[in-house]
Coordinates of C-alpha atoms and ligand atoms in Angstrom, one line a residue:
X218 CA 0.0 0.0 0.0
X219 CA 1.1 3.5 -0.8
X220 CA 2.3 5.6 2.2
X221 CA -0.1 7.8 4.1
X222 CA 1.2 11.0 2.5
X223 CA 0.7 9.6 -1.0
X224 CA -2.8 8.6 -0.1
X225 CA -3.6 12.1 1.1
X226 CA -2.3 13.5 -2.2
X227 CA -4.5 11.0 -4.1
X228 CA -7.5 12.1 -2.0
X229 CA -6.7 15.7 -3.1
X230 CA -6.4 14.7 -6.8
X231 CA -9.7 12.8 -6.7
X232 CA -11.3 15.8 -4.9
X233 CA -10.2 18.1 -7.7
X234 CA -11.5 15.7 -10.4
X235 CA -14.9 15.5 -8.6
X236 CA -15.0 19.3 -8.4
X237 CA -13.8 19.9 -12.0
X238 CA -16.4 17.4 -13.3
X239 CA -19.3 19.2 -11.8
X240 CA -20.0 16.4 -9.4
X241 CA -20.1 18.7 -6.4
X242 CA -20.9 22.4 -5.8
X243 CA -19.1 24.6 -3.3
X244 CA -18.0 22.6 -0.3
X245 CA -20.2 19.5 -1.0
X246 CA -19.1 15.9 -1.2
X247 CA -16.7 13.8 0.8
X248 CA -14.0 11.1 0.3
X249 CA -12.5 8.5 2.7
X250 CA -9.8 5.8 2.4
X251 CA -9.2 2.9 4.8
X252 CA -5.6 2.6 6.1
X253 CA -6.3 -0.4 8.4
X254 CA -9.2 -1.6 10.6
X255 CA -8.8 1.2 13.0
X256 CA -7.5 4.2 10.9
X257 CA -9.2 6.0 8.0
X258 CA -8.3 9.1 6.2
X259 CA -11.2 11.5 5.2
X260 CA -11.8 14.9 3.7
X261 CA -12.6 17.7 6.1
X262 CA -16.0 19.4 6.4
X263 CA -16.7 22.9 5.1
X264 CA -14.0 23.1 2.4
X265 CA -14.1 22.8 -1.4
X266 CA -12.9 19.4 -2.5
X267 CA -11.4 21.1 -5.6
X268 CA -8.7 23.0 -3.6
X269 CA -7.4 20.7 -1.0
X270 CA -3.7 20.0 -0.1
X271 CA -2.6 17.0 1.9
X272 CA -2.6 18.8 5.3
X273 CA -6.4 19.3 4.9
X274 CA -6.9 15.5 5.3
X275 CA -8.2 14.2 8.7
X276 CA -7.8 10.8 10.3
X277 CA -10.6 9.0 12.1
X278 CA -11.1 5.7 13.9
X279 CA -13.6 2.9 12.9
X280 CA -16.4 4.8 14.8
X281 CA -15.7 8.0 13.0
X282 CA -14.0 9.7 16.0
X283 CA -11.3 12.2 15.1
X284 CA -7.8 10.9 15.6
X285 CA -5.9 13.6 13.9
X286 CA -6.8 17.0 12.2
X287 CA -4.6 20.0 11.4
X288 CA -5.7 23.5 12.4
X289 CA -9.4 24.1 12.2
X290 CA -10.1 21.2 9.9
X291 CA -12.6 18.7 11.2
X292 CA -13.7 15.3 9.7
X293 CA -16.6 15.3 7.2
X294 CA -20.0 15.6 8.8
X295 CA -21.0 12.6 6.7
X296 CA -18.3 10.3 8.0
X297 CA -20.9 8.0 9.7
X298 CA -22.2 7.0 6.3
X299 CA -18.6 6.1 5.2
X300 CA -18.0 4.1 8.4
X301 CA -21.1 2.1 7.9
X302 CA -19.9 1.0 4.4
X303 CA -16.5 -0.1 5.9
X304 CA -18.3 -1.9 8.8
X305 CA -20.5 -3.9 6.5
X306 CA -18.1 -4.5 3.7
X307 CA -14.6 -5.5 4.9
X308 CA -13.5 -5.7 1.2
X309 CA -14.0 -2.0 0.7
X310 CA -10.9 0.3 0.8
X311 CA -12.5 3.7 -0.2
X312 CA -15.8 5.5 -0.3
X313 CA -16.8 8.5 -2.4
X314 CA -19.9 10.7 -1.9
X315 CA -20.9 13.4 -4.5
X316 CA -23.8 15.2 -6.0
X317 CA -23.3 14.6 -9.8
X318 CA -26.0 16.4 -11.7
X319 CA -27.7 13.6 -13.6
X320 CA -27.5 10.9 -10.9
X321 CA -28.7 13.4 -8.3
X322 CA -31.6 14.4 -10.6
X323 CA -32.7 10.8 -10.7
X324 CA -32.3 10.6 -6.9
X325 CA -34.5 13.7 -6.5
X326 CA -37.1 12.4 -9.0
X327 CA -37.1 9.1 -7.1
X328 CA -36.2 7.1 -10.1
X329 CA -33.6 4.3 -9.6
X330 CA -31.1 3.5 -12.4
X331 CA -32.6 0.1 -13.5
X332 CA -32.9 0.2 -17.2
X333 CA -30.2 -2.0 -18.9
X334 CA -29.1 0.3 -21.8
X335 CA -25.4 0.0 -22.4
X336 CA -22.9 -2.8 -21.9
X337 CA -20.4 -1.0 -19.6
X338 CA -23.1 0.1 -17.2
X339 CA -24.6 -3.4 -17.0
X340 CA -21.1 -4.9 -16.4
X341 CA -19.8 -2.3 -14.0
X342 CA -22.9 -1.4 -12.0
X343 CA -25.9 -3.5 -12.8
X344 CA -28.8 -1.6 -11.2
X345 CA -28.3 1.4 -9.0
X346 CA -31.1 1.5 -6.3
X347 CA -32.2 4.5 -4.3
X348 CA -31.5 4.4 -0.6
X349 CA -34.5 6.0 1.3
X350 CA -34.1 9.6 2.3
X351 CA -32.2 10.5 5.4
X352 CA -31.2 13.8 7.0
X353 CA -27.6 14.5 6.3
X354 CA -25.1 14.0 9.2
X355 CA -27.6 11.9 11.2
X356 CA -27.7 8.1 11.5
X357 CA -30.6 8.1 9.1
X358 CA -28.4 7.9 6.0
X359 CA -26.2 5.0 7.2
X360 CA -29.2 3.1 8.5
X361 CA -31.0 3.5 5.1
X362 CA -28.0 2.6 3.0
X363 CA -27.1 -0.5 5.1
X364 CA -29.5 -3.0 3.4
X365 CA -28.0 -2.3 0.0
X366 CA -24.4 -2.8 1.1
X367 CA -24.2 -6.6 0.8
X368 CA -25.3 -6.5 -2.8
X369 CA -24.3 -3.3 -4.5
X370 CA -21.2 -1.0 -4.9
X371 CA -23.2 2.1 -5.7
X372 CA -26.5 3.7 -4.5
X373 CA -28.4 6.9 -5.1
X374 CA -29.3 8.7 -1.9
X375 CA -32.9 9.8 -2.2
X376 CA -33.3 13.6 -2.8
X377 CA -29.6 14.0 -2.2
X378 CA -26.8 12.5 -4.3
X379 CA -24.8 9.3 -4.9
X380 CA -22.5 7.1 -2.9
X381 CA -20.0 4.6 -4.3
X382 CA -17.3 2.3 -2.8
X383 CA -14.7 -0.1 -4.0
X384 CA -11.4 -1.7 -3.2
X385 CA -9.4 1.5 -3.6
X386 CA -9.9 5.2 -4.1
X387 CA -9.5 5.2 -7.9
X388 CA -11.9 2.4 -8.3
X389 CA -14.5 4.0 -6.0
X390 CA -14.2 7.3 -8.0
X391 CA -14.5 5.4 -11.3
X392 CA -17.8 3.9 -9.9
X393 CA -19.0 7.5 -9.3
X394 CA -18.1 8.4 -12.9
X395 CA -19.9 5.3 -14.2
X396 CA -23.0 6.1 -12.2
X397 CA -23.1 9.6 -13.5
X398 CA -22.4 8.6 -17.1
X399 CA -25.2 5.9 -16.9
X400 CA -27.6 8.5 -15.5
X401 CA -26.7 11.0 -18.2
X402 CA -27.3 8.5 -21.0
X403 CA -30.5 7.3 -19.4
X404 CA -31.7 10.9 -19.1
X405 CA -30.8 11.9 -22.7
X406 CA -32.2 8.7 -24.2
X407 CA -35.4 9.3 -22.4
X408 CA -35.5 12.7 -24.1
X409 CA -35.2 11.0 -27.5
X410 CA -38.3 8.8 -26.9
X411 CA -36.9 6.3 -24.4
X412 CA -33.9 3.9 -24.5
X413 CA -34.0 0.5 -26.2
X414 CA -33.4 -1.9 -23.3
X415 CA -31.4 -5.1 -23.5
X416 CA -33.4 -8.3 -23.3
X417 CA -32.7 -11.0 -20.6
X418 CA -30.4 -13.0 -22.8
X419 CA -28.2 -10.0 -23.7
X420 CA -28.1 -9.1 -20.0
X421 CA -27.1 -12.7 -19.0
X422 CA -24.2 -12.5 -21.5
X423 CA -23.0 -9.3 -20.0
X424 CA -23.3 -10.7 -16.5
X425 CA -21.2 -13.7 -17.7
X426 CA -18.5 -11.3 -19.0
X427 CA -18.4 -9.7 -15.6
X428 CA -17.9 -13.1 -14.0
X429 CA -15.2 -14.0 -16.4
X430 CA -13.4 -10.7 -15.8
X431 CA -13.3 -11.6 -12.1
X432 CA -14.2 -8.0 -11.1
X433 CA -14.0 -7.3 -7.4
X434 CA -17.0 -6.1 -5.3
X435 CA -20.7 -6.8 -5.4
X436 CA -23.1 -6.5 -8.3
X437 CA -26.7 -7.5 -8.9
X438 CA -25.3 -10.5 -10.9
X439 CA -23.8 -11.8 -7.7
X440 CA -27.0 -11.0 -5.7
X441 CA -29.0 -13.1 -8.1
X442 CA -26.6 -16.0 -7.9
X443 CA -26.4 -15.8 -4.1
X444 CA -30.1 -15.7 -3.7
X445 CA -30.8 -18.5 -6.2
X446 CA -32.1 -16.3 -9.0
X447 CA -34.7 -14.7 -6.7
X448 CA -33.1 -11.4 -5.9
X449 CA -36.5 -9.8 -5.5
X450 CA -36.2 -7.2 -8.2
X451 CA -32.8 -5.8 -7.7
X452 CA -31.2 -7.0 -10.9
X453 CA -31.8 -6.4 -14.6
X454 CA -32.2 -10.0 -15.6
X455 CA -34.9 -10.7 -13.0
X456 CA -37.2 -7.8 -13.5
X457 CA -36.1 -4.8 -15.3
X458 CA -37.5 -5.4 -18.8
X459 CA -40.6 -7.0 -17.3
X460 CA -41.1 -4.2 -14.7
X461 CA -41.1 -1.5 -17.3
X462 CA -43.7 -3.4 -19.4
X463 CA -45.8 -4.0 -16.3
X464 CA -45.6 -0.4 -15.2
X465 CA -46.6 1.0 -18.5
X466 CA -49.5 -1.4 -18.7
X467 CA -50.4 -0.4 -15.1
X468 CA -50.3 3.3 -16.1
X469 CA -52.6 2.6 -19.1
X470 CA -55.0 0.8 -16.8
X471 CA -55.0 3.6 -14.3
X472 CA -55.5 6.2 -17.0
X473 CA -58.4 4.3 -18.4
X474 CA -60.0 3.9 -15.0
X475 CA -59.6 7.5 -14.0
X476 CA -61.0 8.6 -17.4
X477 CA -64.0 6.3 -16.9
X478 CA -64.6 7.8 -13.4
X479 CA -64.4 11.4 -14.6
X480 CA -66.7 10.6 -17.5
X481 CA -69.2 9.0 -15.1
X482 CA -69.1 12.0 -12.8
X483 CA -69.7 14.4 -15.7
X484 CA -72.8 12.6 -16.8
Ligands
LIG122 ZN1 -24.2 15.1 0.1

């Protein structure tokens, strides 16, 4: 593993990328990296992640208590959310939280990223669910994120932003980029009349490529395998295509019923 100073520099580099790519505004967002089971580096609260230098970076223990911070810097107010990820996922080495425009718009609209529309997104992410809303800096966010941790490496945070994690910082950041790119493509293809989704067979082939690549982390493909093909709606191959068909038929039914009721009342 790189030495602590090198990791601090990498946190600053990734912070700058997140800021430069419009994934955060002002002082938003936070990053953490696991050094060992009892020491974690994290970004400070109240500073722009685009202009950090290594001495900004704080150190906390596994409960998020501050172990070391220079000057007036204090660990991120969202550190509890990061610590929950490390607690539930011993394989994770870094966590990134940001508010990228497209992914956050889906999180605000309450629409999870579940449409299988391009190979890289299916292989890298699978579905990206929305963790139920929680007030920032309280235990509500970690508590609401927890149930997704065993099965995913990325979630949207309802009405708030996105959270990604992986074996190391670059990989966790790349997950954030992938989530945002997927959300942007989904948004834009919806503007063009709606994306053409992969069918179940195409999805299975992509999941198989993922298995062969031996990618680290969790993915709905694993979830489906672990739960015997009954993941309960969290993976593309189980439900996505079907769900969108069902929901559009449901909408048609509802519209027809409402129209009928209105017409009856008008008579
Ligand atoms: Zn946030």
